[in-house]
Coordinates of C-alpha atoms in Angstrom, one line a residue:
Chain R
M1 CA 76.1 23.9 -26.6
T2 CA 79.2 25.2 -28.2
D3 CA 81.7 27.3 -26.3
V4 CA 81.3 30.8 -27.6
R5 CA 83.7 32.4 -25.1
S6 CA 87.0 33.9 -26.0
P7 CA 90.0 31.5 -26.5
L8 CA 91.7 30.4 -23.3
P9 CA 94.9 32.6 -23.6
T10 CA 92.8 35.7 -24.1
R11 CA 90.8 34.9 -21.0
L12 CA 94.0 34.2 -19.0
V13 CA 95.3 37.7 -20.0
A14 CA 92.0 39.2 -19.0
A15 CA 92.1 37.4 -15.6
A16 CA 95.7 38.5 -15.1
G17 CA 94.7 42.1 -15.9
Q18 CA 92.1 41.9 -13.2
W19 CA 94.1 40.2 -10.4
L20 CA 97.7 41.4 -11.1
P21 CA 97.4 45.1 -10.2
P22 CA 96.1 44.4 -6.6
L23 CA 98.6 41.6 -6.1
I24 CA 101.4 43.9 -7.1
V25 CA 100.2 46.5 -4.6
A26 CA 100.1 43.7 -1.9
A27 CA 103.6 42.6 -2.7
G28 CA 104.8 46.2 -2.7
F29 CA 103.2 46.8 0.7
L30 CA 104.7 43.7 2.2
G31 CA 108.1 44.6 0.7
L32 CA 108.0 48.2 2.2
W33 CA 106.8 46.8 5.5
S34 CA 109.8 44.3 5.6
L35 CA 112.2 47.0 4.6
L36 CA 111.0 49.3 7.4
T37 CA 111.4 46.5 10.0
L38 CA 114.9 45.9 8.7
T39 CA 115.9 49.6 8.9
V40 CA 113.9 52.2 10.8
Y41 CA 112.3 49.7 13.2
K42 CA 115.2 47.3 13.5
G43 CA 115.2 45.9 16.9
K44 CA 111.9 47.6 17.7
G45 CA 109.6 44.7 17.0
F46 CA 107.3 45.8 19.8
L47 CA 106.5 48.9 17.6
V48 CA 106.4 47.3 14.1
P49 CA 106.9 43.6 14.0
A50 CA 108.2 42.0 10.8
P51 CA 105.6 40.2 8.6
Q52 CA 107.1 36.8 9.4
D53 CA 106.9 37.5 13.1
V54 CA 103.2 38.3 12.7
A55 CA 102.8 35.0 10.8
A56 CA 104.6 33.2 13.6
A57 CA 102.5 34.8 16.3
F58 CA 99.4 33.8 14.3
A59 CA 100.5 30.2 14.1
E60 CA 101.6 30.1 17.7
N61 CA 98.2 31.5 19.0
F62 CA 96.0 30.0 16.4
G63 CA 93.7 28.4 18.9
V64 CA 93.1 31.6 20.8
I65 CA 92.7 33.7 17.7
A66 CA 90.3 31.2 16.1
L67 CA 88.1 31.1 19.2
A68 CA 88.2 34.9 19.6
S69 CA 87.4 35.3 15.9
L70 CA 84.4 33.0 16.2
T71 CA 83.1 34.9 19.2
T72 CA 83.4 38.2 17.4
L73 CA 81.9 36.7 14.3
R74 CA 78.9 35.5 16.2
E75 CA 78.3 38.8 18.0
A76 CA 78.8 40.9 14.8
A77 CA 76.6 38.5 12.8
F78 CA 73.7 38.8 15.4
G79 CA 74.1 42.5 15.5
Y80 CA 74.2 42.7 11.7
L81 CA 71.2 40.5 11.1
I82 CA 69.1 42.2 13.7
A83 CA 70.1 45.6 12.1
I84 CA 69.0 44.3 8.7
V85 CA 65.6 43.2 9.9
L86 CA 65.0 46.3 12.1
G87 CA 66.5 48.7 9.6
I88 CA 64.4 47.6 6.6
L89 CA 61.3 47.4 8.8
I90 CA 61.8 50.9 10.2
A91 CA 62.5 52.3 6.7
A92 CA 59.4 50.6 5.3
V93 CA 57.2 52.1 8.0
L94 CA 58.7 55.6 7.7
S95 CA 58.3 55.4 3.9
Q96 CA 54.5 55.0 4.3
S97 CA 53.9 58.4 5.7
R98 CA 55.5 61.8 5.3
I99 CA 54.5 62.8 8.8
L100 CA 56.0 59.6 10.3
E101 CA 59.2 60.2 8.4
R102 CA 59.4 63.9 9.3
S103 CA 58.8 63.0 13.0
F104 CA 61.3 60.1 13.4
Y105 CA 64.0 60.5 10.7
P106 CA 65.9 63.2 12.6
Y107 CA 66.3 60.8 15.5
A108 CA 67.5 58.1 13.2
V109 CA 70.2 60.6 12.1
L110 CA 70.9 61.4 15.7
L111 CA 71.5 57.7 16.2
Q112 CA 74.3 57.9 13.7
T113 CA 75.8 61.2 15.0
V114 CA 76.0 60.0 18.6
P115 CA 79.6 58.6 18.8
V116 CA 79.0 54.9 19.4
V117 CA 82.2 54.7 21.4
A118 CA 80.7 57.3 23.8
I119 CA 77.4 55.4 24.4
A120 CA 79.0 52.0 24.5
P121 CA 79.7 52.3 28.2
L122 CA 76.1 53.2 28.8
I123 CA 74.9 50.2 26.8
V124 CA 77.2 48.0 29.0
L125 CA 75.8 49.7 32.1
W126 CA 72.2 48.8 31.0
F127 CA 72.7 45.4 29.6
G128 CA 75.7 44.1 31.5
Y129 CA 79.2 42.9 30.7
N130 CA 78.1 40.3 28.3
D131 CA 77.6 39.3 24.6
L132 CA 74.2 41.0 24.6
S133 CA 75.8 44.5 25.0
V134 CA 78.3 43.7 22.3
I135 CA 75.5 42.7 19.9
I136 CA 73.5 45.8 20.7
I137 CA 76.5 48.1 20.1
S138 CA 77.1 46.3 16.8
L139 CA 73.4 46.7 16.0
I140 CA 73.4 50.4 16.7
I141 CA 76.4 51.1 14.5
S142 CA 75.1 49.0 11.6
L143 CA 71.5 50.3 11.7
F144 CA 71.6 53.8 10.2
P145 CA 73.1 53.1 6.8
I146 CA 70.5 50.4 6.3
I147 CA 67.6 52.7 7.4
N148 CA 68.9 55.5 5.3
N149 CA 69.6 53.5 2.1
T150 CA 66.4 51.6 2.3
L151 CA 64.3 54.8 2.8
L152 CA 66.1 56.4 -0.1
G153 CA 65.4 53.4 -2.3
L154 CA 61.8 53.2 -1.3
Q155 CA 61.3 56.9 -2.0
S156 CA 63.1 57.1 -5.3
T157 CA 60.5 55.2 -7.3
P158 CA 60.2 56.8 -10.7
R159 CA 57.2 59.0 -11.0
S160 CA 55.9 57.4 -14.2
L161 CA 55.9 54.0 -12.6
V162 CA 54.0 55.4 -9.5
E163 CA 51.5 56.9 -12.0
L164 CA 51.2 53.7 -13.9
F165 CA 50.3 51.7 -10.8
A166 CA 47.8 54.5 -9.7
M167 CA 46.3 54.4 -13.2
H168 CA 45.3 50.8 -12.6
R169 CA 44.0 51.4 -9.1
T170 CA 46.7 49.3 -7.4
N171 CA 46.4 49.3 -3.7
R172 CA 49.2 50.4 -1.3
L173 CA 50.3 46.9 -0.4
A174 CA 50.5 45.6 -4.0
T175 CA 52.3 48.8 -5.0
F176 CA 54.8 48.3 -2.2
W177 CA 55.6 44.6 -3.1
K178 CA 55.4 44.9 -6.9
L179 CA 57.0 48.3 -7.3
R180 CA 58.6 50.1 -4.3
A181 CA 60.3 47.2 -2.7
P182 CA 62.0 45.7 -5.8
N183 CA 62.9 49.2 -6.9
A184 CA 64.6 49.8 -3.6
L185 CA 66.6 46.5 -3.7
P186 CA 69.8 48.0 -5.2
S187 CA 69.8 50.7 -2.6
I188 CA 69.1 48.3 0.2
M189 CA 72.0 46.2 -0.9
A190 CA 74.3 49.3 -1.0
G191 CA 73.3 49.9 2.6
L192 CA 74.0 46.3 3.6
K193 CA 77.4 46.6 2.1
I194 CA 78.3 49.7 4.1
S195 CA 77.0 48.1 7.3
A196 CA 78.8 44.8 6.8
G197 CA 82.2 46.2 7.9
L198 CA 80.5 48.5 10.5
S199 CA 79.0 45.6 12.3
V200 CA 82.4 44.1 13.0
I201 CA 83.7 47.5 14.1
G202 CA 80.8 47.7 16.5
A203 CA 81.5 44.3 18.0
I204 CA 85.2 45.1 18.5
V205 CA 84.3 48.4 20.2
G206 CA 81.8 46.5 22.4
E207 CA 84.4 44.0 23.4
F208 CA 86.9 46.8 24.3
I209 CA 84.3 48.1 26.8
I210 CA 83.2 44.8 28.3
G211 CA 86.7 43.4 28.6
S212 CA 87.1 39.7 29.3
G213 CA 84.4 39.4 31.9
G214 CA 86.1 36.2 33.1
T215 CA 85.7 34.5 29.7
Q216 CA 88.1 34.2 26.8
G217 CA 86.3 37.0 24.8
G218 CA 86.4 38.1 21.2
L219 CA 89.1 39.7 19.1
G220 CA 88.5 43.1 20.8
V221 CA 89.4 41.5 24.2
Q222 CA 92.4 39.7 22.8
I223 CA 93.7 42.9 21.2
I224 CA 93.6 44.7 24.5
F225 CA 95.4 41.7 26.1
A226 CA 98.1 41.7 23.4
Q227 CA 98.6 45.4 23.8
G228 CA 99.0 45.0 27.6
R229 CA 101.6 42.4 27.1
M230 CA 103.4 44.4 24.4
Y231 CA 102.9 41.4 22.2
T232 CA 102.7 43.5 19.1
S233 CA 103.1 40.8 16.5
L234 CA 100.0 39.0 18.0
L235 CA 98.2 42.3 18.0
F236 CA 98.9 42.7 14.3
A237 CA 97.7 39.2 13.6
E238 CA 94.4 39.9 15.5
V239 CA 93.8 43.2 13.7
I240 CA 94.3 41.4 10.4
C241 CA 91.7 38.8 11.5
A242 CA 89.2 41.5 12.5
T243 CA 89.7 43.2 9.1
L244 CA 89.1 39.9 7.3
L245 CA 85.9 39.3 9.3
G246 CA 84.4 42.5 8.1
F247 CA 85.6 41.7 4.6
L248 CA 83.9 38.3 4.8
F249 CA 80.6 39.9 5.7
F250 CA 81.0 42.3 2.8
L251 CA 81.8 39.4 0.4
I252 CA 78.8 37.4 1.4
V253 CA 76.5 40.4 0.9
T254 CA 78.1 41.2 -2.4
L255 CA 77.5 37.6 -3.6
I256 CA 73.9 37.7 -2.5
S257 CA 73.4 41.1 -4.1
N258 CA 74.9 39.9 -7.4
A259 CA 72.6 36.9 -7.3
L260 CA 69.5 39.1 -6.7
L261 CA 70.4 42.0 -9.0
G262 CA 72.7 40.5 -11.6
H263 CA 70.2 40.0 -14.3
W264 CA 68.8 43.5 -14.2
H265 CA 70.8 46.1 -12.4
E266 CA 74.1 47.7 -13.4
S267 CA 75.5 47.9 -9.9
A268 CA 76.1 44.2 -9.9
S269 CA 79.3 43.1 -11.6
Chain F
M1 CA 49.4 61.0 -5.3
N2 CA 46.0 61.3 -6.9
T3 CA 44.0 58.3 -7.8
A4 CA 41.2 57.7 -10.3
A5 CA 38.6 58.1 -7.6
T6 CA 38.5 61.8 -8.3
L7 CA 37.3 61.4 -11.9
P8 CA 33.8 62.8 -12.2
D9 CA 32.4 60.2 -14.6
T10 CA 28.8 60.1 -15.6
E11 CA 26.7 57.4 -17.1
K12 CA 25.4 59.5 -19.9
A13 CA 28.7 59.3 -21.7
A14 CA 28.6 55.5 -21.6
A15 CA 25.3 55.6 -23.4
S16 CA 26.5 57.6 -26.4
S17 CA 27.7 55.1 -28.9
P18 CA 31.3 55.2 -30.2
S19 CA 31.7 55.7 -33.9
R20 CA 34.3 53.0 -34.4
G21 CA 34.7 49.7 -32.6
G22 CA 35.6 49.8 -28.9
G23 CA 36.8 53.4 -28.8
V24 CA 35.4 55.5 -26.0
P25 CA 34.3 59.1 -26.5
I26 CA 35.7 61.8 -24.2
D27 CA 34.0 65.1 -23.4
L28 CA 36.2 67.8 -21.6
Q29 CA 33.8 70.4 -20.2
D30 CA 35.3 73.6 -18.9
V31 CA 38.2 71.8 -17.4
W32 CA 40.9 73.9 -15.7
K33 CA 43.6 73.2 -13.3
A34 CA 45.6 75.1 -10.7
F35 CA 48.1 73.4 -8.5
D36 CA 48.3 73.7 -4.7
T37 CA 51.3 76.0 -5.2
G38 CA 48.9 78.5 -6.9
V39 CA 50.4 77.9 -10.4
R40 CA 47.6 77.9 -13.0
A41 CA 48.6 75.0 -15.2
L42 CA 45.6 74.9 -17.4
D43 CA 43.1 77.5 -18.6
V44 CA 39.6 76.5 -19.3
V45 CA 39.6 73.7 -21.9
N46 CA 36.6 72.3 -23.9
L47 CA 37.2 69.4 -26.2
K48 CA 34.9 66.7 -27.5
I49 CA 36.5 63.5 -28.8
A50 CA 34.5 60.9 -30.7
G51 CA 35.0 57.2 -30.0
G52 CA 37.8 55.8 -32.1
E53 CA 39.4 59.2 -32.9
F54 CA 43.1 59.9 -32.8
V55 CA 43.6 63.3 -31.4
S56 CA 46.9 65.0 -30.8
I57 CA 47.6 67.8 -28.4
V58 CA 50.5 70.0 -29.4
G59 CA 51.8 73.0 -27.5
P60 CA 55.0 74.5 -26.2
S61 CA 56.8 73.0 -23.2
G62 CA 55.0 73.7 -19.9
C63 CA 51.7 74.6 -21.5
G64 CA 49.8 72.1 -19.5
K65 CA 49.3 69.4 -22.2
S66 CA 50.6 66.7 -19.9
T67 CA 48.4 68.0 -17.1
L68 CA 45.4 67.7 -19.4
L69 CA 46.4 64.2 -20.3
R70 CA 46.6 63.2 -16.7
I71 CA 43.2 64.7 -16.0
V72 CA 41.8 62.5 -18.7
A73 CA 43.7 59.6 -17.3
G74 CA 42.2 60.2 -13.9
L75 CA 45.6 60.7 -12.3
L76 CA 44.8 64.3 -11.6
A77 CA 41.5 65.9 -10.5
P78 CA 40.6 69.1 -12.4
S79 CA 40.2 72.2 -10.3
G80 CA 36.9 72.8 -12.1
G81 CA 34.9 71.4 -14.9
A82 CA 34.6 67.7 -15.8
C83 CA 36.1 65.1 -17.9
V84 CA 33.3 62.9 -19.0
R85 CA 33.9 59.4 -20.2
A86 CA 32.4 56.0 -19.7
T87 CA 33.1 54.6 -16.2
N88 CA 33.7 51.1 -17.5
A89 CA 36.2 52.3 -20.2
K90 CA 39.6 50.7 -20.0
A91 CA 42.3 53.2 -20.3
A92 CA 46.1 52.6 -20.7
F93 CA 48.8 55.2 -20.4
V94 CA 52.1 55.2 -22.3
F95 CA 54.9 57.3 -20.8
Q96 CA 57.8 59.0 -22.5
D97 CA 60.4 56.9 -20.6
A98 CA 58.5 53.6 -21.4
A99 CA 58.1 53.0 -17.6
L100 CA 59.2 49.4 -17.6
L101 CA 60.0 47.4 -14.5
P102 CA 63.8 46.6 -15.0
W103 CA 63.6 43.5 -12.7
R104 CA 61.0 41.8 -14.8
S105 CA 61.5 40.0 -18.1
V106 CA 59.9 41.4 -21.3
L107 CA 57.1 38.9 -21.0
R108 CA 56.4 39.7 -17.3
N109 CA 56.5 43.4 -18.2
A110 CA 53.9 42.8 -20.9
E111 CA 51.7 41.0 -18.3
L112 CA 52.0 43.8 -15.7
L113 CA 48.9 45.8 -16.3
M114 CA 46.7 42.7 -16.5
E115 CA 48.2 41.5 -13.3
L116 CA 47.3 44.9 -11.6
E117 CA 43.8 44.6 -13.0
G118 CA 43.5 41.1 -11.6
Y119 CA 43.4 38.9 -14.8
A120 CA 43.9 35.2 -14.3
A121 CA 47.4 34.0 -15.0
P122 CA 46.8 31.8 -18.1
D123 CA 44.7 34.5 -19.7
R124 CA 47.5 37.0 -18.9
R125 CA 50.2 34.9 -20.5
Q126 CA 48.2 34.4 -23.7
R127 CA 47.3 38.0 -24.1
A128 CA 50.8 39.2 -23.4
E129 CA 52.3 36.8 -26.0
K130 CA 49.7 38.0 -28.5
A131 CA 50.5 41.7 -27.8
M132 CA 54.2 41.0 -28.1
Q133 CA 53.7 39.4 -31.4
L134 CA 51.7 42.5 -32.5
V135 CA 54.7 44.8 -31.9
G136 CA 57.4 42.3 -33.1
L137 CA 58.8 41.4 -29.7
S138 CA 58.0 37.7 -29.8
G139 CA 61.6 36.5 -29.7
F140 CA 62.5 38.6 -26.7
A141 CA 60.2 37.2 -24.0
A142 CA 63.0 36.2 -21.7
A143 CA 65.1 39.3 -22.2
Y144 CA 65.3 42.1 -19.7
P145 CA 64.5 45.8 -20.4
H146 CA 68.1 46.9 -20.1
Q147 CA 69.0 44.6 -23.0
L148 CA 66.5 46.3 -25.3
S149 CA 67.1 49.4 -27.5
G150 CA 65.0 52.6 -26.9
G151 CA 62.7 51.7 -29.8
M152 CA 62.1 48.1 -28.5
R153 CA 61.5 49.4 -25.0
M154 CA 58.8 51.7 -26.4
R155 CA 57.4 48.7 -28.4
L156 CA 57.2 46.8 -25.1
S157 CA 55.4 49.7 -23.5
L158 CA 52.9 49.7 -26.3
A159 CA 52.5 45.9 -26.1
R160 CA 51.8 46.2 -22.4
A161 CA 49.1 48.7 -23.1
M162 CA 47.6 46.7 -26.0
A163 CA 47.4 43.5 -24.0
L164 CA 44.7 45.2 -21.9
Q165 CA 42.7 45.8 -25.1
P166 CA 42.1 49.4 -24.0
D167 CA 39.2 51.6 -25.2
L168 CA 41.4 54.6 -24.6
L169 CA 45.1 55.0 -25.1
L170 CA 46.8 58.0 -23.6
L171 CA 50.3 58.8 -24.9
D172 CA 52.6 61.3 -23.2
E173 CA 55.3 62.1 -25.7
P174 CA 56.1 58.4 -26.2
L175 CA 58.5 58.9 -29.1
A176 CA 60.4 62.0 -27.8
A177 CA 63.4 60.0 -26.7
V178 CA 64.0 57.7 -29.7
D179 CA 66.1 58.5 -32.7
E180 CA 64.4 59.9 -35.8
L181 CA 64.5 56.7 -38.0
T182 CA 63.0 54.6 -35.1
R183 CA 60.4 57.4 -34.5
D184 CA 59.1 57.2 -38.1
T185 CA 58.9 53.4 -37.9
L186 CA 57.1 53.5 -34.5
Q187 CA 54.7 56.1 -35.8
E188 CA 53.7 53.8 -38.6
E189 CA 53.3 50.9 -36.2
L190 CA 51.3 53.0 -33.8
Q191 CA 49.0 53.9 -36.6
Q192 CA 48.6 50.3 -37.6
L193 CA 47.8 49.3 -34.0
W194 CA 45.2 52.1 -33.7
R195 CA 43.5 51.1 -37.0
K196 CA 43.5 47.4 -36.1
L197 CA 42.4 47.6 -32.5
N198 CA 39.8 50.5 -32.6
F199 CA 40.7 52.5 -29.5
T200 CA 40.4 56.2 -28.9
A201 CA 43.9 57.7 -28.9
L202 CA 45.0 61.0 -27.2
L203 CA 48.6 61.9 -27.9
V204 CA 50.6 64.6 -26.3
T205 CA 53.5 65.7 -28.4
H206 CA 55.6 68.7 -29.3
N207 CA 56.4 67.2 -32.7
V208 CA 54.1 68.7 -35.3
H209 CA 55.0 66.2 -38.0
E210 CA 54.1 63.3 -35.6
A211 CA 50.8 65.0 -34.8
V212 CA 49.9 65.5 -38.4
Y213 CA 51.0 62.0 -39.5
L214 CA 49.0 60.2 -36.8
S215 CA 45.9 62.3 -36.0
T216 CA 42.4 62.7 -37.2
R217 CA 42.4 66.1 -35.4
I218 CA 45.1 68.3 -33.7
A219 CA 44.4 70.5 -30.8
V220 CA 46.9 73.4 -30.6
M221 CA 47.6 74.8 -27.2
S222 CA 48.9 78.2 -26.1
P223 CA 51.7 78.7 -23.6
R224 CA 50.9 78.4 -19.8
P225 CA 48.2 78.6 -18.7
G226 CA 47.3 76.5 -21.7
R227 CA 44.1 76.7 -23.5
I228 CA 43.1 75.2 -26.9
E229 CA 43.8 77.9 -29.5
K230 CA 42.6 75.9 -32.4
V231 CA 41.5 72.4 -33.4
I232 CA 42.6 71.4 -36.9
D233 CA 41.1 68.6 -38.9
V234 CA 43.7 66.4 -40.6
P235 CA 42.1 65.4 -43.9
F236 CA 44.5 62.7 -45.1
A237 CA 42.8 59.3 -45.6
F238 CA 43.9 56.2 -43.7
P239 CA 45.9 54.1 -44.1
R240 CA 48.6 56.8 -44.4
A241 CA 51.6 55.7 -46.3
P242 CA 55.1 56.6 -44.8
D243 CA 55.8 58.9 -47.8
L244 CA 52.8 61.0 -47.1
R245 CA 55.3 62.9 -45.0
S246 CA 57.1 64.1 -48.1
T247 CA 54.1 65.5 -49.9
A248 CA 53.3 69.2 -50.4
E249 CA 49.9 68.8 -48.6
F250 CA 51.6 67.4 -45.6
A251 CA 54.1 70.2 -45.5
A252 CA 51.4 72.8 -45.9
L253 CA 49.5 71.4 -42.9
T254 CA 52.5 71.1 -40.6
G255 CA 53.4 74.6 -41.7
E256 CA 49.9 75.8 -40.7
V257 CA 50.1 74.1 -37.3
S258 CA 53.6 75.4 -36.7
A259 CA 52.5 78.9 -37.6
I260 CA 49.8 78.8 -35.0
L261 CA 52.2 77.5 -32.4
R262 CA 54.8 80.2 -33.3
H263 CA 52.2 82.9 -33.2
H264 CA 51.0 82.1 -29.7
A265 CA 54.4 81.1 -28.3
G266 CA 56.0 84.2 -29.5
G267 CA 58.6 82.5 -31.7
G268 CA 59.1 79.5 -29.4
Q269 CA 59.7 75.9 -30.5
A270 CA 57.4 74.5 -33.1

């Protein structure tokens, strides 16, 4: 097949146009940060460490950070995956009956409005100072956006399509799989993207509460440690790692979403 | 959501023979409809449609013409009266928005209704390809609906219906959303399909020109609660050439229909 794409220089310019603006923002941010540490926060590295100090702390404590990241990753991934399965299942059940939805949906909202930080100690009280509690806290915080978006997607099937399926006497199950579920997919993916970052936040909050529990612990535990030791450059490095974890989840979901929706839905790009 | 189970079909309609090919006759007997909200959508309607006819229902917005079409489709149950048609008649519905599944390719969309009706896969594929050929979509089997123009989307919607080889085609303002040039072309193609495939067609539209160009008869409805004010015979012989639209007789008839509409709608759209 012949190459019908634009000539290489044009594509390079297009790529530069896409990547350059965020890179400039990153450079500007790093520059401003450095400037601040050289002026306002000069000699106050315990408040705002210089970028190179953060990098040094990261290199120095790489083993600890890597292990902690893996622990947090595992807990958040479990919480997230269970939230996906449970959230979609709950939404699918609620979508089948107005009465069911009207009965239970307010409590799903309540689940979201209860500050997770406030119930986290309760979860730990019930399930112990262990990974399980962290996973459950991550699950609770990730669950609602998935339920909400899936339900919204399942209920926003165009009327004409519902009528079309009714016209040909399609039963409930076939209508669900051939119509409602695929129609809800973009909405489900939007929910998964929101929850991707939340699941990591939930895991970190959980780790704050359970503390080390005698083990090495995840990033949340390490952040508390670093704070206690006034080791601010390490704290910064760990916060950055936690952020990247959430971003990693988001990236994976976005890739899956694009693969599933790319050929037919405008949300994929 | 109403299903077809509410349709009060009788066997006697099946016995009466259609005048042309596979078209099925329809007999609307004292049909009226009020919604649960108390809104009277449709006054008492009586209309007999012979097998193979092309009948248009024109009327102002909200007069209940779409409600009437949905009663014939079996999607809505009438509050009173009966819509009598053969129980074994195959009906297909064409919606204004084409109602395609965006996640399915053109070919898989063309197969959809047969899939819902439980046709075997090889049969489905063959009929879908034939129907796509009929509407000039053969080269687009692998495309997705979002890649098609409005006119092509409607062609696909027609192909999907044609693949079922329906006895009855119900059209709910199918050409309201396409541009005027495309609309003329699609009207001509719809007429060819109807002449070739011998189905009964019931078209809801607010476009008087469209109704006159396509129909054997036009039922003109009053504003809500709609009833049929007048049924007008369209005398032009088939096949109707595209330039029939620019003749004086055509203009006279559209003028007549518009006048009835205006009279009852109190100067509303025509």
